[in-house]
Coordinates of C-alpha atoms in Angstrom, one line a residue:
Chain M
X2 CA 68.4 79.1 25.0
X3 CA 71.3 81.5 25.5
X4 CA 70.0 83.0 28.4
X5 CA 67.4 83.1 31.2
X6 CA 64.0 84.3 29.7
X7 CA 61.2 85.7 31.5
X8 CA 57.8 86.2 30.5
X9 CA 55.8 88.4 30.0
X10 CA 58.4 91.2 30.4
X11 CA 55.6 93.5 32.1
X12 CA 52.0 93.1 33.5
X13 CA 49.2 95.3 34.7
X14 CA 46.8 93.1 36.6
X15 CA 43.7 94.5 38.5
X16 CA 43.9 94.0 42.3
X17 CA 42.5 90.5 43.3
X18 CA 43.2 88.5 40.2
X19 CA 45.7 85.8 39.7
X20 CA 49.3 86.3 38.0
X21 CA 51.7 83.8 36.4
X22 CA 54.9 84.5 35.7
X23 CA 57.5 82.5 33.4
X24 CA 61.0 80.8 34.0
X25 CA 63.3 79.5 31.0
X26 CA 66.3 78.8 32.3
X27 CA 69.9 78.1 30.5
X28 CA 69.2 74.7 29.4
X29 CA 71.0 72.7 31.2
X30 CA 71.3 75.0 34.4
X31 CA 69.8 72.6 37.2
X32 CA 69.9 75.8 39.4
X33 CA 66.7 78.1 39.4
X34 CA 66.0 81.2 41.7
X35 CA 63.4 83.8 42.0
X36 CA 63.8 87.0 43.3
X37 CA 62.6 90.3 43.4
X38 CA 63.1 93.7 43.3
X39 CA 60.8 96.5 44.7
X40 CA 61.4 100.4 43.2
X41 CA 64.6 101.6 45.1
X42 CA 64.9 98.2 46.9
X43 CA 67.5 95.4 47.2
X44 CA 66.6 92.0 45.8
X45 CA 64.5 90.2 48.0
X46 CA 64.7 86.1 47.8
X47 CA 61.8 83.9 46.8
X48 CA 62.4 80.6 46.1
X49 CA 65.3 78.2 44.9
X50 CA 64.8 75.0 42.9
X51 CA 67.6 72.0 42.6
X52 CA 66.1 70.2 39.6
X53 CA 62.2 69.8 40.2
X54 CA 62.4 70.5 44.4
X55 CA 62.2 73.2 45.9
X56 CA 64.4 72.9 49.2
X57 CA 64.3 76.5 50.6
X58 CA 60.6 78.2 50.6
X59 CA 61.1 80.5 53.1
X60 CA 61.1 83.8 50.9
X61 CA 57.6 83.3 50.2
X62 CA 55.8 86.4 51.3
X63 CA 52.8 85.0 51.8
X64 CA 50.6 81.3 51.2
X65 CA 48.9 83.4 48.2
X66 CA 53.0 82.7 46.4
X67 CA 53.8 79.9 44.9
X68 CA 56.0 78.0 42.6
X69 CA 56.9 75.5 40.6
X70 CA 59.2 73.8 37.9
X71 CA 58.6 70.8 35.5
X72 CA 61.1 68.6 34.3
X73 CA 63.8 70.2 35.5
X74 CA 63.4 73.2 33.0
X75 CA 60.9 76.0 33.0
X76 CA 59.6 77.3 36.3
X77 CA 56.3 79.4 36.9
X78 CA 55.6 81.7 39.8
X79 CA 52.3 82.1 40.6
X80 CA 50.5 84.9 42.9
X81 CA 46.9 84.3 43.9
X82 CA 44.6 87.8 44.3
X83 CA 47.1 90.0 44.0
X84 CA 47.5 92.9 46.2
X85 CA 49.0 96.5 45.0
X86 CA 52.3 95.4 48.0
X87 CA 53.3 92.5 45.1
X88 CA 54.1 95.4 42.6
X89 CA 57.5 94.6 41.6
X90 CA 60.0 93.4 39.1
X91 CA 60.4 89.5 40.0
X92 CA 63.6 88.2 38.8
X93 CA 64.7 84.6 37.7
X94 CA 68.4 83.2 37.5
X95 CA 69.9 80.2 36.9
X96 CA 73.3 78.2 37.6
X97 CA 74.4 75.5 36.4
X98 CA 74.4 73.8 39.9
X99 CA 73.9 75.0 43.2
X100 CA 77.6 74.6 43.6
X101 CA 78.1 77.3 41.3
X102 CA 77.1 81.0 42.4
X103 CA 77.4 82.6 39.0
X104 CA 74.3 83.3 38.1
X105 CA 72.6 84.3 35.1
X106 CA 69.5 86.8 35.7
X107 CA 67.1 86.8 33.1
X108 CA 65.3 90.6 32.6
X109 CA 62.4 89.8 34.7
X110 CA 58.9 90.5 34.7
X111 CA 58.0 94.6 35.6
X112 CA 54.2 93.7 37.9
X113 CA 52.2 96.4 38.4
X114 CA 49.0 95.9 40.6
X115 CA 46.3 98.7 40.3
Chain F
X23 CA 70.2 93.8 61.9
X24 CA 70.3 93.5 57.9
X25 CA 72.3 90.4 56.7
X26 CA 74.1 92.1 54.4
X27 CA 74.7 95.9 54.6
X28 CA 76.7 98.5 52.2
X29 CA 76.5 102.1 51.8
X30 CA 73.7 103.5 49.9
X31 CA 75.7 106.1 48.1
X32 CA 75.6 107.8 46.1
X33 CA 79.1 108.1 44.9
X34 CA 79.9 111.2 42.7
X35 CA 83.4 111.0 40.9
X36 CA 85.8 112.4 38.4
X37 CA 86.3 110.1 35.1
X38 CA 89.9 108.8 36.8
X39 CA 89.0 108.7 40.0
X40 CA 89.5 105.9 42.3
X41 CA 86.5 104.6 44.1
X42 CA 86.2 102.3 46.8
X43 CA 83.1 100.5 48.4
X44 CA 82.2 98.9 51.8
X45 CA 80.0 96.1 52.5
X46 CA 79.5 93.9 55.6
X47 CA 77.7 90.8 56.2
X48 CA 76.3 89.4 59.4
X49 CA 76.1 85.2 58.9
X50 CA 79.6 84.2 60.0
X51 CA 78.8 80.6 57.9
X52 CA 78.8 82.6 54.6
X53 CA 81.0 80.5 52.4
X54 CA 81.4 82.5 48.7
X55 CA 81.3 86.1 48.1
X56 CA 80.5 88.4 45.1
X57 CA 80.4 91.8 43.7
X58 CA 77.6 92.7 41.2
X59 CA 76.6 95.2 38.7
X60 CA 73.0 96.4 38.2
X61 CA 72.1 99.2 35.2
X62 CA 69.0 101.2 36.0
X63 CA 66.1 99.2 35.0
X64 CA 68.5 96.1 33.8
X65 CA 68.8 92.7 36.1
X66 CA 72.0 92.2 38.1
X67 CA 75.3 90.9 36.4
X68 CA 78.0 89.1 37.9
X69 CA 81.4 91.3 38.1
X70 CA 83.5 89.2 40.1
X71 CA 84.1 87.0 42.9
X72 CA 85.9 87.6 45.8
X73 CA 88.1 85.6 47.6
X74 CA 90.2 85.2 50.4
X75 CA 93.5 86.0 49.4
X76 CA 92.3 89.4 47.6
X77 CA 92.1 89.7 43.7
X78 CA 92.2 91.3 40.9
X79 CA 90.0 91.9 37.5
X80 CA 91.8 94.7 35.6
X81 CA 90.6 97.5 37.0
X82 CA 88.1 96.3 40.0
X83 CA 90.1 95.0 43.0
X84 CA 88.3 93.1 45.5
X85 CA 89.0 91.9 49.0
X86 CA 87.6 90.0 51.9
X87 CA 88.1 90.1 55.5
X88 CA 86.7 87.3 56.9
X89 CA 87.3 87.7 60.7
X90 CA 85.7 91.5 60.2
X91 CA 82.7 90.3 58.2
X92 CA 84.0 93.0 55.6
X93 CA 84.0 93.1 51.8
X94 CA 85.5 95.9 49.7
X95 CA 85.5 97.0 45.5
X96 CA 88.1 99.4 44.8
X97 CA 87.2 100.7 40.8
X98 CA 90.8 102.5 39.6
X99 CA 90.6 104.8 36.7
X100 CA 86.7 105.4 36.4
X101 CA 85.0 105.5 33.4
X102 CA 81.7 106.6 32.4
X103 CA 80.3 103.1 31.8
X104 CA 81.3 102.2 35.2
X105 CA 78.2 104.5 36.6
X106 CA 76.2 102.3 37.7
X107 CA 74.3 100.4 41.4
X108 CA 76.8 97.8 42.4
X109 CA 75.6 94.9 44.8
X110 CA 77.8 93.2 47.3
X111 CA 76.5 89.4 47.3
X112 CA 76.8 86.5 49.9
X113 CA 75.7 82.9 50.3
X114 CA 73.6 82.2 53.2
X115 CA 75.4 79.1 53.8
X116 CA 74.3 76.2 55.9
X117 CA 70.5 74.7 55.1
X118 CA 70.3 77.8 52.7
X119 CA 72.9 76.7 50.8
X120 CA 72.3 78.1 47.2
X121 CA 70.8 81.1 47.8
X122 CA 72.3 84.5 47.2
X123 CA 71.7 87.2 49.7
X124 CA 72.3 91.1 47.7
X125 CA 73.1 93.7 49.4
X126 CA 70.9 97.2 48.8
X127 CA 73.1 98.4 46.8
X128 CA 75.7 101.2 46.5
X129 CA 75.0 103.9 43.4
X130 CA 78.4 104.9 41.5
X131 CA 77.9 107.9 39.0
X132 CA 81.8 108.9 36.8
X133 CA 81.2 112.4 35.5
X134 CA 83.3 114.0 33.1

């Protein structure tokens, strides 16, 4: 597509249940990241992916985060019994290789956990 | 310490005004170096790199001191579209090669 989309663009889940949240990345961008963005925070780092692999996991907050991508394309990030702390906006990007640093943010996903 | 640290802000100017805007980073490996632009409620965009020598994008001047761990965004001739956060970016380098680390951010408002 044209540019990074994100979906859905906003979710109210109850405390406890499971969230997944959608990827699309410029095709051909083998570059992926996930970030995200508490209110009146900085961006926080997730997770990267090079193609399929995730080499750097260590933005994780917790085991109940996780993440992954599928043929080298769309990625989903999932959180297990969500907790009101993971309200946020979680942001995706993508590059066209890791080599290359401009990123392309897609509008994220605005999680609210009541 | 925080790996990447600018001044909150906020900056209140004059359309016309020149603005400028510290950041310093603490991981000496950091290899590439960025400034970028968030509207309220929008995702981040890319305004320029920044590179060792200094440069130049029309209006936004950008400049890196390596052995200081310092990176500056001078804005001449403010405009009202330039009110926004802007984010001083850097590469974590070594086995986090890849990942961006943003800054908090530094709030710019251009009033009339």
């Amino acid at each position: 597509g044209a540019g990074v989309s994100q979906s859905p663009s906003n979710k109210v889940t109850e405390k406890g249940k499971d969230v997944e949240l959608r990827c699309d990345p410029i095709s051909g961008h083998t570059a992926l990241y996930w970030y995200r963005q508490s209110l009146g925070q900085g961006l926080e780092f997730l997770i990267y992916f090079q193609g399929n692999s995730a080499p750097d996991k260590s933005g994780l907050p917790s085991d109940r985060f996780s993440a992954e991508r599928t043929g080298g394309s769309v990625s989903t990030l999932t959180i297990q019994r969500t907790q009101q702390e993971d309200s946020a906006v979680y942001l995706c990007a993508s590059s066209p290789s890791l080599q290359t640093y401009g990123y392309t943010f897609g509008s994220g996903t605005r999680l609210t956990v009541v | 310490r925080k790996e990447v640290e600018q001044d909150p802000g906020p900056f209140n100017v004059p359309e016309g005004a020149t603005v400028a805007f510290n950041c310093t980073y603490s991981n000496s490996a950091s290899q590439s170096f960025f400034w970028y632009r968030q509207d309220c409620r929008k995702e981040p965009k890319l305004l320029m790199s920044v590179y060792s020598s200094g440069n130049e994008d029309g209006r936004f001047t950008a400049q890196l001191n390596r052995a200081s761990q310092y990176i500056s965004l001078l804005i001449r001739d403010s405009k009202l579209s330039d009110s926004a956060t802007y984010l001083c970016v850097v590469n974590s380098g070594g086995t986090s090669y890849g990942k961006l680390t943003f800054g908090q951010g530094t709030i710019l408002t251009v009033h009339p």
